[in-house]
mmCIF file of C-alpha atoms in Angstrom:
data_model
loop_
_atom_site.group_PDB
_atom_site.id
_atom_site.type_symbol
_atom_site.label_atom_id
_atom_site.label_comp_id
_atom_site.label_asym_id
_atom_site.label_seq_id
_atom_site.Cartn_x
_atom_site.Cartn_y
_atom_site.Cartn_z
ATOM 1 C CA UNK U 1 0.828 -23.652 24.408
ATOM 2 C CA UNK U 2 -2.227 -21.396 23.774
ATOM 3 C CA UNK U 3 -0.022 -17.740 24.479
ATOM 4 C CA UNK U 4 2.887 -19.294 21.667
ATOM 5 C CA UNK U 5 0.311 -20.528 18.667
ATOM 6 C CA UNK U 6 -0.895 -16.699 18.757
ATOM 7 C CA UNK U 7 2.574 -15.768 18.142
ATOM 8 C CA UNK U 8 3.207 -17.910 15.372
ATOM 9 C CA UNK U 9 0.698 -15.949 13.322
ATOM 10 C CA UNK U 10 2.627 -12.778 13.767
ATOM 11 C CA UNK U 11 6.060 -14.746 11.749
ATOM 12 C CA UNK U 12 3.576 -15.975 9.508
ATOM 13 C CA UNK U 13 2.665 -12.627 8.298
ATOM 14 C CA UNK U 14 6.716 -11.488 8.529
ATOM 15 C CA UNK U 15 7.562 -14.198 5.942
ATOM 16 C CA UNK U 16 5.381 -12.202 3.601
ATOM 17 C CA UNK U 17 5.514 -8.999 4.310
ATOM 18 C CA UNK U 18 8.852 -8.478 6.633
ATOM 19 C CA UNK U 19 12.249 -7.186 5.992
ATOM 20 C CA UNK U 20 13.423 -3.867 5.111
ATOM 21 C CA UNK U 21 11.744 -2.946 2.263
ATOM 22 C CA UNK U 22 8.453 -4.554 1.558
ATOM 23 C CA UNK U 23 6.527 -2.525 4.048
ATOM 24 C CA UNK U 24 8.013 0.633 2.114
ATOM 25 C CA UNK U 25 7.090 -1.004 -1.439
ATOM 26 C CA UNK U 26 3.365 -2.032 -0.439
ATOM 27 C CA UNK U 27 2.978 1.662 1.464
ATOM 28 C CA UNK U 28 3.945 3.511 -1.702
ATOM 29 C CA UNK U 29 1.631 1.351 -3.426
ATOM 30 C CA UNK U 30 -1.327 2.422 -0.729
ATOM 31 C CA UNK U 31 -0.859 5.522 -2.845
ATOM 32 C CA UNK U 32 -2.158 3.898 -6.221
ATOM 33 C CA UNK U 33 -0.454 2.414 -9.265
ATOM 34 C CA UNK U 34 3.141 3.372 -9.522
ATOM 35 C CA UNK U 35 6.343 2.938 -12.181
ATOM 36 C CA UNK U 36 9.314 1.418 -10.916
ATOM 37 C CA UNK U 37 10.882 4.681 -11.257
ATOM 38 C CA UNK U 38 8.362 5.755 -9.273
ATOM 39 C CA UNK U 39 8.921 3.776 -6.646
ATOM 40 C CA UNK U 40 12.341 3.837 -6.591
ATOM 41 C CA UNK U 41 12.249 7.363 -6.223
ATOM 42 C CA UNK U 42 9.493 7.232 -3.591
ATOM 43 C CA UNK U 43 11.404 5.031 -1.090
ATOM 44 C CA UNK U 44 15.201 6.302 -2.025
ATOM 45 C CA UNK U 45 17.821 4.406 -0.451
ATOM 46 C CA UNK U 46 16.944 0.893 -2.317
ATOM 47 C CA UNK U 47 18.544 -0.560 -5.130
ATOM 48 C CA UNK U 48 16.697 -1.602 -8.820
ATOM 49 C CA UNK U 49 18.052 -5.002 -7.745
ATOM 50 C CA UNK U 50 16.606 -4.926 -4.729
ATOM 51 C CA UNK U 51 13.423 -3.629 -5.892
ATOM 52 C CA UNK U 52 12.874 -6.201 -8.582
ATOM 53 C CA UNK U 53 13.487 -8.656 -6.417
ATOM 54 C CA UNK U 54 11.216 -7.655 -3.136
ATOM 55 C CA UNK U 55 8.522 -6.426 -6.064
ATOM 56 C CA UNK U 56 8.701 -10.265 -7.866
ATOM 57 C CA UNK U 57 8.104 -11.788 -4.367
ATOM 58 C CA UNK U 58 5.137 -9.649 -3.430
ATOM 59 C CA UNK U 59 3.731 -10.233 -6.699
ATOM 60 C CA UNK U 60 4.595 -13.948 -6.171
ATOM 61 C CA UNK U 61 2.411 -14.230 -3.092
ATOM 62 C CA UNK U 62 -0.394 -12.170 -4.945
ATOM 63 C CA UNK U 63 -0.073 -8.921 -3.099
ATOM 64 C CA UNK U 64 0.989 -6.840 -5.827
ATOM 65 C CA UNK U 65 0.255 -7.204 -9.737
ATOM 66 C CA UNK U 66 2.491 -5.999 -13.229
ATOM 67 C CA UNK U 67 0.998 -4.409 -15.757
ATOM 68 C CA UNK U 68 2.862 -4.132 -18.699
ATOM 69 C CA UNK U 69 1.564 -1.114 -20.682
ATOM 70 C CA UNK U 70 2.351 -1.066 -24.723
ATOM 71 C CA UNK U 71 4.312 2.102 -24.862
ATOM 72 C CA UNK U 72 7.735 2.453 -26.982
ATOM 73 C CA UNK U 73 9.738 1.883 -24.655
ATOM 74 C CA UNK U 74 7.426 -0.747 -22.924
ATOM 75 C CA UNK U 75 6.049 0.911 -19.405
ATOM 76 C CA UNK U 76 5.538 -1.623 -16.216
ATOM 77 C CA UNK U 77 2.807 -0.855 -13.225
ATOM 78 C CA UNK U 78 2.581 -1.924 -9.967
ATOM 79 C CA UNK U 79 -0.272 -2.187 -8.098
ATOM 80 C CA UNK U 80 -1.644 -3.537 -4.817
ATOM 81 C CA UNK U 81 -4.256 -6.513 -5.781
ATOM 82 C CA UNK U 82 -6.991 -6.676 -3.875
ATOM 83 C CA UNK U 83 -5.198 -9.327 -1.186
ATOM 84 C CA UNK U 84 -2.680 -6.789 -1.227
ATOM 85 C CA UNK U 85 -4.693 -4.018 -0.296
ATOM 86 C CA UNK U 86 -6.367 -5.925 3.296
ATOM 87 C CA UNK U 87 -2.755 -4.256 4.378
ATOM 88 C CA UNK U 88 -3.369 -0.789 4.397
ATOM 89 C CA UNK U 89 -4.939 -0.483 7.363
ATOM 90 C CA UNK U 90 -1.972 -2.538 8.978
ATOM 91 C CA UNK U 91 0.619 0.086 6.764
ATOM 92 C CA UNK U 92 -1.236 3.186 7.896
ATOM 93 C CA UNK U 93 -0.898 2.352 11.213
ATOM 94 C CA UNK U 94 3.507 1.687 10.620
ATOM 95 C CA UNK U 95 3.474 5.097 8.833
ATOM 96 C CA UNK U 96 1.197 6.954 12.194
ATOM 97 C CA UNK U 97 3.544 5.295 14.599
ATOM 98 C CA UNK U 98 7.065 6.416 12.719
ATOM 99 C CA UNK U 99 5.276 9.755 12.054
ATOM 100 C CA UNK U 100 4.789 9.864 16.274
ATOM 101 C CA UNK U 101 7.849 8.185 16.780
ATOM 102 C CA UNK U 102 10.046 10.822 14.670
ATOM 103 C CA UNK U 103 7.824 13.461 16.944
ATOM 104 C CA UNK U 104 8.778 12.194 20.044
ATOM 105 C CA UNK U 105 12.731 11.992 19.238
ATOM 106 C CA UNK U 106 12.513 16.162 18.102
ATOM 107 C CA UNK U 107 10.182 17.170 21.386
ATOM 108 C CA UNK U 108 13.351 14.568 23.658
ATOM 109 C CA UNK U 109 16.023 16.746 22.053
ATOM 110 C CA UNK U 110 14.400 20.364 22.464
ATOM 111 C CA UNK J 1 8.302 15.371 -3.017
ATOM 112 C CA UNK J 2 5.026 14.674 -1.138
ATOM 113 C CA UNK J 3 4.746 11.088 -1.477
ATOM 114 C CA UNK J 4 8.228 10.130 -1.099
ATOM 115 C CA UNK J 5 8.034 12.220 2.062
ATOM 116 C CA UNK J 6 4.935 9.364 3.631
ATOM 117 C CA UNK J 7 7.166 6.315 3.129
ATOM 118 C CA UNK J 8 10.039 7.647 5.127
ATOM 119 C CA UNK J 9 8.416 7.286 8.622
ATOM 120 C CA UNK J 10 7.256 3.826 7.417
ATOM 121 C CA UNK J 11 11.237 3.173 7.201
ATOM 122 C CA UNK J 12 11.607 5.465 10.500
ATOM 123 C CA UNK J 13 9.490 3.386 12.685
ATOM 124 C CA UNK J 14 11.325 0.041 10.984
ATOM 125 C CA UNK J 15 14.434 1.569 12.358
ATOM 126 C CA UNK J 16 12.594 0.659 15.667
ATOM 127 C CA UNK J 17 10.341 -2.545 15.211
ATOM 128 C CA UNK J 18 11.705 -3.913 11.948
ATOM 129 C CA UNK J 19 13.226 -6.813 11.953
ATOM 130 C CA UNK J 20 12.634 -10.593 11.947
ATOM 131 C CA UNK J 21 11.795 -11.091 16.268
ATOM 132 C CA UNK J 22 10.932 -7.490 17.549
ATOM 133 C CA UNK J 23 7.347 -7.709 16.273
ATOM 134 C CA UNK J 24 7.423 -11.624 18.038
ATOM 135 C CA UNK J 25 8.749 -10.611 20.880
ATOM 136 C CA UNK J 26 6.163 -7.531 21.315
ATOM 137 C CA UNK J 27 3.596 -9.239 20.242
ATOM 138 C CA UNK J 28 3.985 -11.727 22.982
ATOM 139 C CA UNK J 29 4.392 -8.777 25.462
ATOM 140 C CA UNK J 30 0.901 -8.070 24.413
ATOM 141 C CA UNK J 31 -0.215 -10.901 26.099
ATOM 142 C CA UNK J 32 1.579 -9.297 30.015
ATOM 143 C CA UNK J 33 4.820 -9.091 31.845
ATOM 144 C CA UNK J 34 7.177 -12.421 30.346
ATOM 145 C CA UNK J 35 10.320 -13.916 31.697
ATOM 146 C CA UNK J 36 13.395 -14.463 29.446
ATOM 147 C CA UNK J 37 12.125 -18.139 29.332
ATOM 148 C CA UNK J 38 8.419 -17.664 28.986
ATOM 149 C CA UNK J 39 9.430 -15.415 25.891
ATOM 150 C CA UNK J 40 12.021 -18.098 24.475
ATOM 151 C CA UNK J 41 8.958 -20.331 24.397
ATOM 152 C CA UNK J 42 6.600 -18.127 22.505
ATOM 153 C CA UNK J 43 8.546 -17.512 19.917
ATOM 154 C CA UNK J 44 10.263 -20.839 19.659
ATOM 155 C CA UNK J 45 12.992 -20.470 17.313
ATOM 156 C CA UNK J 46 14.687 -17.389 18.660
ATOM 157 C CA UNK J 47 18.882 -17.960 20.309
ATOM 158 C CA UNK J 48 18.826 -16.608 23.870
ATOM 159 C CA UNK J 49 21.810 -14.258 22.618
ATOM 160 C CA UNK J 50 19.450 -12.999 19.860
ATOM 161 C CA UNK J 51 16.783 -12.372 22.411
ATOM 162 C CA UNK J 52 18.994 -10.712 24.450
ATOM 163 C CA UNK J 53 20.065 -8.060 22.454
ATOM 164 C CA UNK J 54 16.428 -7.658 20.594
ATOM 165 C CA UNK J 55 15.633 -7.265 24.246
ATOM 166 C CA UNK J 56 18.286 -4.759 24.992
ATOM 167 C CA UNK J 57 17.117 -2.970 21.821
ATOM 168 C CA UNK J 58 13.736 -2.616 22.536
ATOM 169 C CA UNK J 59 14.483 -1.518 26.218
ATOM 170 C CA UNK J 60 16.736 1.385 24.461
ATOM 171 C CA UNK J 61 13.927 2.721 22.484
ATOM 172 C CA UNK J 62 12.083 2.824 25.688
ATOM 173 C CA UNK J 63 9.576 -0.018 24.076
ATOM 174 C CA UNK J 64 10.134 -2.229 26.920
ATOM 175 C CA UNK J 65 10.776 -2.421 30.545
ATOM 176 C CA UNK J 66 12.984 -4.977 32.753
ATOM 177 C CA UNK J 67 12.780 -5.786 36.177
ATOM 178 C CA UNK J 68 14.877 -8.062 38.581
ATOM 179 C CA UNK J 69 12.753 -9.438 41.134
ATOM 180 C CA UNK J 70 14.902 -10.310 44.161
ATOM 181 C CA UNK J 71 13.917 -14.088 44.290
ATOM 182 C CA UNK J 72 16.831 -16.474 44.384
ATOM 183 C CA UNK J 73 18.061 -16.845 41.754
ATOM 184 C CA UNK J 74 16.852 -13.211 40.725
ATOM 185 C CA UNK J 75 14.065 -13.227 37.822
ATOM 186 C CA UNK J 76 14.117 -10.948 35.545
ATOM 187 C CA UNK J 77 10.574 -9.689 33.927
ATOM 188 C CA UNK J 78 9.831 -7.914 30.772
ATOM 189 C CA UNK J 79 6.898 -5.758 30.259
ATOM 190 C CA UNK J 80 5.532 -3.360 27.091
ATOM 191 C CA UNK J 81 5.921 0.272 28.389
ATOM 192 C CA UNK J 82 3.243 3.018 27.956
ATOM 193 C CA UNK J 83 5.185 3.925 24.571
ATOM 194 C CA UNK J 84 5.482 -0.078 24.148
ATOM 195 C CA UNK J 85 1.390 -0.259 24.639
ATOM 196 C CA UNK J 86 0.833 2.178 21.455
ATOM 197 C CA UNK J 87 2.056 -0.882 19.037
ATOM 198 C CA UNK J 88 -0.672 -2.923 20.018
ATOM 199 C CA UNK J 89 -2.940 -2.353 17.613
ATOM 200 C CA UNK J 90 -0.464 -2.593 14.963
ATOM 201 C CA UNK J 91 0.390 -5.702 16.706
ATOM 202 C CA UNK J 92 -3.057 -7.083 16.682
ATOM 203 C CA UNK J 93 -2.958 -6.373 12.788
ATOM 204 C CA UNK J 94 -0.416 -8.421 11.896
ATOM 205 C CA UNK J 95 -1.697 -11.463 14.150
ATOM 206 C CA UNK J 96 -4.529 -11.169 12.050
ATOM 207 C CA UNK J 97 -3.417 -10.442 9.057
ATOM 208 C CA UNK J 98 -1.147 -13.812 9.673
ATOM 209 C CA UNK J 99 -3.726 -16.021 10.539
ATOM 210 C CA UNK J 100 -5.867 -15.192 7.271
ATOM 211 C CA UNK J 101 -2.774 -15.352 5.215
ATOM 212 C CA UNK J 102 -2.073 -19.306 6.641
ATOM 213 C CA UNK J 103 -5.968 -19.687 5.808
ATOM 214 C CA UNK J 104 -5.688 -18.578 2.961
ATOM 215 C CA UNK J 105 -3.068 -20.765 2.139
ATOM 216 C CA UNK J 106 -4.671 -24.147 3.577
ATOM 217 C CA UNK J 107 -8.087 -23.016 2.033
ATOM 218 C CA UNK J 108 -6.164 -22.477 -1.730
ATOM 219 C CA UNK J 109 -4.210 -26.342 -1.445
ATOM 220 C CA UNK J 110 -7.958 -27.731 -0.758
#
C-alpha cells in the first residue's frame, strides 16, 4: 500500500494543474502579470474559450487572481497568487526538460 | 517574441509527459523496476489497455525500458531509463506539490 498512497499525490496535483494548457497559462504567468491578449499570444495555439475557461479554474482553486483595471475599454490582469507561485520551481523545471528534450531530438537527427 | 518563445518547450515536453497517467506511471517508476500489475496497483484507476499504450508511449520516447524475463509465464518489467531518470526531480515536485495541495485542502474545511 505504502509505494501506491505516494502516487496518489502526484493525480492530486494533475486535477489542478494537468491538461494541456494550464502548465502553459501558469508558466507565462512565471513571467509576471499578463493581459489575456497577452497570454493568448504567448502560448498560440489555444482558443479565448479555452483560455477563459482553464484561466476561471486556476483562479477558482486560488492559483491565479483578476484584476480588473478601470480603463475605457475595461483592462483584465492575470497574475500568479502567492499559492500559485509555490509552482515555479515545479514549471521551470517542465520548461528545462522540453528545452533539453527539443535538444536531444535536433543532435538524433544531425 | 521572447516570451512566447519560453512557453513553447513547456508545451514541447507535454508532447512527451502530458497527459492524465504518464506522470503516474513515472512517478511510480521512481520508486524501481514495476511489473504491468505492480503498476496497475499504484495507480489504481488506470484500464490495462490504457496502460498499455501509455506504456508503449513512454518506451517510444525512450522514457522507459521493458524487459521479458524468461520465467513461465514470461514477466515483463518496466524500468525509468537514463533519459527516464532526468524527470525525477520534476517528479518529486509534483508529489509534493500534491500532498500540500490535499493539506491544504483538509487544513481550509477545518
Amino acid at each position: 500500500m505504502k509505494n501506491k498512497i505516494q502516487v496518489q499525490p502526484v493525480m492530486d496535483a494533475l486535477e489542478i494543474i494537468g491538461g494541456k494548457w494550464k502548465f502553459p497559462i501558469l508558466y507565462s504567468l512565471c513571467g509576471g502579470k499578463k493581459r489575456f491578449k497577452d497570454l493568448l499570444e504567448d502560448i498560440g495555439k489555444i482558443t479565448p474559450k479555452m483560455l477563459s475557461s482553464e484561466l476561471k479554474s486556476l483562479e477558482c482553486n486560488g492559483l491565479v487572481s483578476r484584476k480588473a483595471i478601470a480603463t475605457v475599454p475595461v483592462t483584465v490582469e492575470y497574475e500568479l497568487t502567492e499559492y500559485g507561485e509555490t509552482l515555479e520551481p515545479l514549471l521551470r523545471h517542465i520548461q528545462a526538460w522540453g528545452i533539453n528534450h527539443r535538444k536531444k531530438i535536433i543532435d538524433s537527427i544531425k
